[in-house]
Short mmCIF file of C-alpha atoms in Angstrom, two decimals:
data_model
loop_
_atom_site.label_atom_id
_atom_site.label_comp_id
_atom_site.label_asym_id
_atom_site.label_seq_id
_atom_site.Cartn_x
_atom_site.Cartn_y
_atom_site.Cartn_z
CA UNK N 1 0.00 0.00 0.00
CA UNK N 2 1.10 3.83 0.13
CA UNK N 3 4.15 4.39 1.84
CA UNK N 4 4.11 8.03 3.85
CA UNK N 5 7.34 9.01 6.17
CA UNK N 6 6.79 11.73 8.43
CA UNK N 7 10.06 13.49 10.14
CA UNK N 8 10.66 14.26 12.83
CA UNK N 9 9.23 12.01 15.08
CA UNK N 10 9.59 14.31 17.89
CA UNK N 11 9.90 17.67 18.17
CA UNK N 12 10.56 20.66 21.06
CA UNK N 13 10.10 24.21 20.18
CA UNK N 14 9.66 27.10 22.76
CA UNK N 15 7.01 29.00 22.74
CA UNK N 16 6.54 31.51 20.35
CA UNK N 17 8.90 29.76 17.46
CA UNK N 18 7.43 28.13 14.95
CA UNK N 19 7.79 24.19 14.16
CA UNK N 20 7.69 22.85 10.62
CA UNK N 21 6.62 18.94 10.49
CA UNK N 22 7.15 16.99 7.11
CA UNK N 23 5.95 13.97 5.11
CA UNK N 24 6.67 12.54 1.50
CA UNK N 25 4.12 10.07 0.24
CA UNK N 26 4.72 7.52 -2.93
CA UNK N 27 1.79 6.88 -4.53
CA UNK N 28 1.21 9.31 -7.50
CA UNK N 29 -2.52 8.71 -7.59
CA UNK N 30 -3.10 10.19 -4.27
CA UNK N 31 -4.63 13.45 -4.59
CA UNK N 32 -5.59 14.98 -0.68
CA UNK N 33 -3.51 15.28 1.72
CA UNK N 34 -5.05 15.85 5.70
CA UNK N 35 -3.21 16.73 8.74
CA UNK N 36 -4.58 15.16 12.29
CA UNK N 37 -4.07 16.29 15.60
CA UNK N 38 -4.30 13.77 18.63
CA UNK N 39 -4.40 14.70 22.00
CA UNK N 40 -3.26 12.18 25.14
CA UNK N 41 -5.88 9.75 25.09
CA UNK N 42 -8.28 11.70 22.87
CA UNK N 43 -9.53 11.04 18.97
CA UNK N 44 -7.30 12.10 16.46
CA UNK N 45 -9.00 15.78 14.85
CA UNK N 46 -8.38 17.06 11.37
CA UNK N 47 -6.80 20.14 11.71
CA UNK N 48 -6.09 21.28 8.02
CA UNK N 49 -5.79 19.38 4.49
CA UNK N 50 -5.14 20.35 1.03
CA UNK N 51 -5.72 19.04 -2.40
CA UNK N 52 -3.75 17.95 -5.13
CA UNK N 53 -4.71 20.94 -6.97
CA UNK N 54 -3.78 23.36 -4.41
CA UNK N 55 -0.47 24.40 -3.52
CA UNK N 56 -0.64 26.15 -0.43
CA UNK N 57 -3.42 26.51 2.29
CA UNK N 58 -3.95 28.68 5.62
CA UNK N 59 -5.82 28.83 8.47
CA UNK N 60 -4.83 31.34 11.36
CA UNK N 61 -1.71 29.89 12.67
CA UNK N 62 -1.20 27.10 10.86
CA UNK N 63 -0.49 26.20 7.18
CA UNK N 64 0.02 22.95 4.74
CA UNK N 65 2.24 23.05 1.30
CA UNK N 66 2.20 20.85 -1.21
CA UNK N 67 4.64 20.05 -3.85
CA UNK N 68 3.40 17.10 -6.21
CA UNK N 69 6.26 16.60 -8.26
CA UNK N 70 8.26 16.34 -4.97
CA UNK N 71 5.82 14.07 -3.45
CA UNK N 72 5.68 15.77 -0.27
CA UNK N 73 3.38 18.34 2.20
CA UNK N 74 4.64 20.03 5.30
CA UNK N 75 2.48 21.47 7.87
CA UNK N 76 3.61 25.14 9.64
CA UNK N 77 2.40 25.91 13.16
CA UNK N 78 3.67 29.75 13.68
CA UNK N 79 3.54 31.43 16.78
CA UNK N 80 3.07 28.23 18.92
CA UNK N 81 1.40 28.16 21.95
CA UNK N 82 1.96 25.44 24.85
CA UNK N 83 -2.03 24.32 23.87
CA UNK N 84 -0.35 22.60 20.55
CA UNK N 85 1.25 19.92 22.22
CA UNK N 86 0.11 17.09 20.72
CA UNK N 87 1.11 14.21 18.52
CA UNK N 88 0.38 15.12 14.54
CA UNK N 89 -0.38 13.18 12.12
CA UNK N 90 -0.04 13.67 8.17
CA UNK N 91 -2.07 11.88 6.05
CA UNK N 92 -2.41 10.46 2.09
CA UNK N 93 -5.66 9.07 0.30
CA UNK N 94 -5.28 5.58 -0.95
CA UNK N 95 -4.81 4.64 -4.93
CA UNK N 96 -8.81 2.79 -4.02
CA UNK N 97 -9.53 6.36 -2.75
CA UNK N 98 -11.43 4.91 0.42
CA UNK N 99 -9.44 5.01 2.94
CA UNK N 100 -5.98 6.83 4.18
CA UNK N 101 -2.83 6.11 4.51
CA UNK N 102 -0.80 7.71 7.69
CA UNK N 103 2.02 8.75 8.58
CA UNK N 104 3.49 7.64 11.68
CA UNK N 105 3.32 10.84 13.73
CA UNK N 106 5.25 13.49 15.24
CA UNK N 107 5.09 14.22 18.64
CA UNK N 108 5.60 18.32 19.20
CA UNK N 109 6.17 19.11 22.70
CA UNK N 110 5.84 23.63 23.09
CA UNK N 111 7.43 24.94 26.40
CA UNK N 112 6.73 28.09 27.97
CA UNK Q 1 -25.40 14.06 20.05
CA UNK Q 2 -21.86 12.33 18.98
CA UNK Q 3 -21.13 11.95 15.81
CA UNK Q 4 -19.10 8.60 15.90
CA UNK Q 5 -19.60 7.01 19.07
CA UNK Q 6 -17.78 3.44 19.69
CA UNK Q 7 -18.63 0.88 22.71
CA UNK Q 8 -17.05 -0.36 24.70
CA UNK Q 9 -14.32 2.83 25.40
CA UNK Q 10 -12.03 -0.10 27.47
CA UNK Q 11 -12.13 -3.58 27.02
CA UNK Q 12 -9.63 -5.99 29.14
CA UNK Q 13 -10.40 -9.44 28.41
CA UNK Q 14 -8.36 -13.00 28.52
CA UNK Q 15 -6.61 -14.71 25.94
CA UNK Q 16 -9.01 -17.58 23.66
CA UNK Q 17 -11.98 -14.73 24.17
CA UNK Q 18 -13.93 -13.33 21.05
CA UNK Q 19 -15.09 -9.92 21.95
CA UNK Q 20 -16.92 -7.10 19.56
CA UNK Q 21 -16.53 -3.73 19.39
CA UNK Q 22 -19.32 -1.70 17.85
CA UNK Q 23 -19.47 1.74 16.25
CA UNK Q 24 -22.60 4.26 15.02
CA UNK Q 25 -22.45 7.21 12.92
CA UNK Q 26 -24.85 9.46 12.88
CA UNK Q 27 -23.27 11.99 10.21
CA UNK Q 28 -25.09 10.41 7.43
CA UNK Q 29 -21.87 9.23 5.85
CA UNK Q 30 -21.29 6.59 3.04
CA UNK Q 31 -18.04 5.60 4.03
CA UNK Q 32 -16.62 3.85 7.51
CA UNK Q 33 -13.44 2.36 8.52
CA UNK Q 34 -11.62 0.80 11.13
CA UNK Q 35 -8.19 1.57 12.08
CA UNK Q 36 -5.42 0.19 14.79
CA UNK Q 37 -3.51 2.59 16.72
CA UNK Q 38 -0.38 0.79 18.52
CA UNK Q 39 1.77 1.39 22.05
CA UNK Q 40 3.94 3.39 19.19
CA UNK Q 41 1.05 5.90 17.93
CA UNK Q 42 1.38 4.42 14.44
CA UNK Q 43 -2.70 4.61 12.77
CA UNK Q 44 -2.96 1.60 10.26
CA UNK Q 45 -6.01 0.64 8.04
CA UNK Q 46 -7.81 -2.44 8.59
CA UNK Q 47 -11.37 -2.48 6.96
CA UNK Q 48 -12.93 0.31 4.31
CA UNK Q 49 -16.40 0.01 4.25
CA UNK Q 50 -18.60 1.84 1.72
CA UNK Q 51 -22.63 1.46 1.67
CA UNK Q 52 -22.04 -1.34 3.81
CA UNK Q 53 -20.01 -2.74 1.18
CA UNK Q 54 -16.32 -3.94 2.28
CA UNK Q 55 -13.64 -1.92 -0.06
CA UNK Q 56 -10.44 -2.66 1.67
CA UNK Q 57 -9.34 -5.15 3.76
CA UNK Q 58 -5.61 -4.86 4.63
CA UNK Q 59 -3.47 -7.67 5.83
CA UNK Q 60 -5.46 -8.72 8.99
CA UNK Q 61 -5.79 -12.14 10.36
CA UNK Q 62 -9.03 -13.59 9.85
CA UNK Q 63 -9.48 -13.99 13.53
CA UNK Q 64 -11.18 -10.41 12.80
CA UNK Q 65 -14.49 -9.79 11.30
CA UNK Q 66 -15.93 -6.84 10.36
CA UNK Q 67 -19.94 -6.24 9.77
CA UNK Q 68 -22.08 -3.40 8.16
CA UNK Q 69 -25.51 -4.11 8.84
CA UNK Q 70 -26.15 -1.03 7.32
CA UNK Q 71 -24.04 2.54 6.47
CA UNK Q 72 -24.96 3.69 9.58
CA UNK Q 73 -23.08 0.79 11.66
CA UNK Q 74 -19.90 -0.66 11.09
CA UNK Q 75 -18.93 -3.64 14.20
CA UNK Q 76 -15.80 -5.43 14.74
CA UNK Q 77 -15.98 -9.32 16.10
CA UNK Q 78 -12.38 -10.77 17.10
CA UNK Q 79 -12.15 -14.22 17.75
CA UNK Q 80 -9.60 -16.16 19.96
CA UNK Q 81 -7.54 -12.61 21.09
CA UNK Q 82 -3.88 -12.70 21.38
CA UNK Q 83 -1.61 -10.34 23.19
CA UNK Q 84 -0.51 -8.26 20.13
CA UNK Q 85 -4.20 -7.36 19.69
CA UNK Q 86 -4.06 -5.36 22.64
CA UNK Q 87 -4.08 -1.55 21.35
CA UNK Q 88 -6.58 1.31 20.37
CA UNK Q 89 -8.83 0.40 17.91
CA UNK Q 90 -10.71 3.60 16.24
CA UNK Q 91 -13.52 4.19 14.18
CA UNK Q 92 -14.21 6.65 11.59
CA UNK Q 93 -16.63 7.79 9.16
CA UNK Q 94 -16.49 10.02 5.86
CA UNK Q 95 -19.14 11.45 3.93
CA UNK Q 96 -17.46 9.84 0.67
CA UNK Q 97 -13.65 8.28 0.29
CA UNK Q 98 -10.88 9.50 1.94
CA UNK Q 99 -12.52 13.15 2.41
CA UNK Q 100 -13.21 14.34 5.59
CA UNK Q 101 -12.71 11.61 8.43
CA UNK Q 102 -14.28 11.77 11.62
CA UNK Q 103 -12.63 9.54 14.40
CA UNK Q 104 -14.68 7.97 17.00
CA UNK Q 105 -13.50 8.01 20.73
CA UNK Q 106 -11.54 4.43 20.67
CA UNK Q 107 -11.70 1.13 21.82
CA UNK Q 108 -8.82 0.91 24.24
CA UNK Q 109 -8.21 -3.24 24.30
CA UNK Q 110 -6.16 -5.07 26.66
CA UNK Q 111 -5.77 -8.94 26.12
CA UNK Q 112 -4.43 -10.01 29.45
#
């Protein structure tokens, strides 16, 4: 099935700084690309995605680019607040298009 | 009213028991899945389900059933647990595809 490595696995940024998670995918067919939050013991949440059509997307603090000749999508947290702590989760839709694929998460720890 | 609620939310059983998990959407969504989530975080497919009709099954052992009785309802029966089955097992729903998941709560299961 589709292959997506996420880097780093962990990451520790102070607050304020900004934190830049990244994943590369390998199947060419897959066209959207969604980025989960989980919390300790909660549900993983869908924070942001983009399409393959899209380059670039924003939403307040956080952002997700997309280059599809690279095969990969990173997602930007700016300004980071102790709140995003969390483990993240990229994402890439399947070649059968019903179901996808995940990355194996980063876990971003923001001190005060 | 939650949107994709899962029962049990913990489930410690011994080893040789069958045990079901069961999950209801309520989001009007075609599409439903199950997923594993390890000790190590990692989120891996197991069953696609769209209409009620199964679309992927991944390499699982056969010691695990899935049923749709209809789109709404999408149930997990595992027979004669092991150890290694012991993680969180989510549900999650989309209104078509890969597009817009929403996680249930989680099955946290515990094979003792």
């Amino acid at each position: 099935g589709e292959n997506v490595e996420q880097h780093p696995s962990t990451l520790s940024v102070q607050e304020g700084d900004s934190a830049v998670i990244k994943c590369t995918y390998s199947d060419s067919a897959s066209n959207y690309f969604p980025w989960y939050k989980q919390e300790l013991g909660k549900r993983p949440q869908l924070i942001i995605d983009i399409r393959s059509n899209v380059g670039e997307k924003k939403d307040q603090r956080i952002a997700v680019t997309l280059n599809k000749t690279a095969k990969h999508f990173s997602l930007h947290i700016t300004e980071t607040q102790p709140e995003d702590s969390a483990v993240y989760f990229c994402a890439a839709s399947s070649n059968s298009g019903y179901a996808l694929n995940f990355g194996k998460g980063t876990s971003l720890l923001v001190t005060p | 009213d939650t949107a994709v609620s899962q029962t049990p939310k913990y489930l410690v059983t011994q080893m040789g028991n069958d045990k079901s998990i069961k999950c209801e959407q309520n989001l009007g969504h075609d599409t439903m899945y199950w997923y594993k989530q390890d000790s190590k975080k990692f989120l891996k497919i197991m069953f696609s389900y769209n209409n009620k009709e199964l679309i992927i099954n991944e390499t699982v052992p056969n010691r695990f059933s899935p049923k749709s009785p209809d789109k709404a309802h999408l149930n997990l029966h595992i027979n004669s647990l092991e150890l290694g089955d012991s993680a969180v097992y989510f549900c999650a729903s989309s209104p078509r595809g890969s597009y817009g998941y929403t996680f249930g709560s989680g099955t946290r299961l515990t094979v003792v």
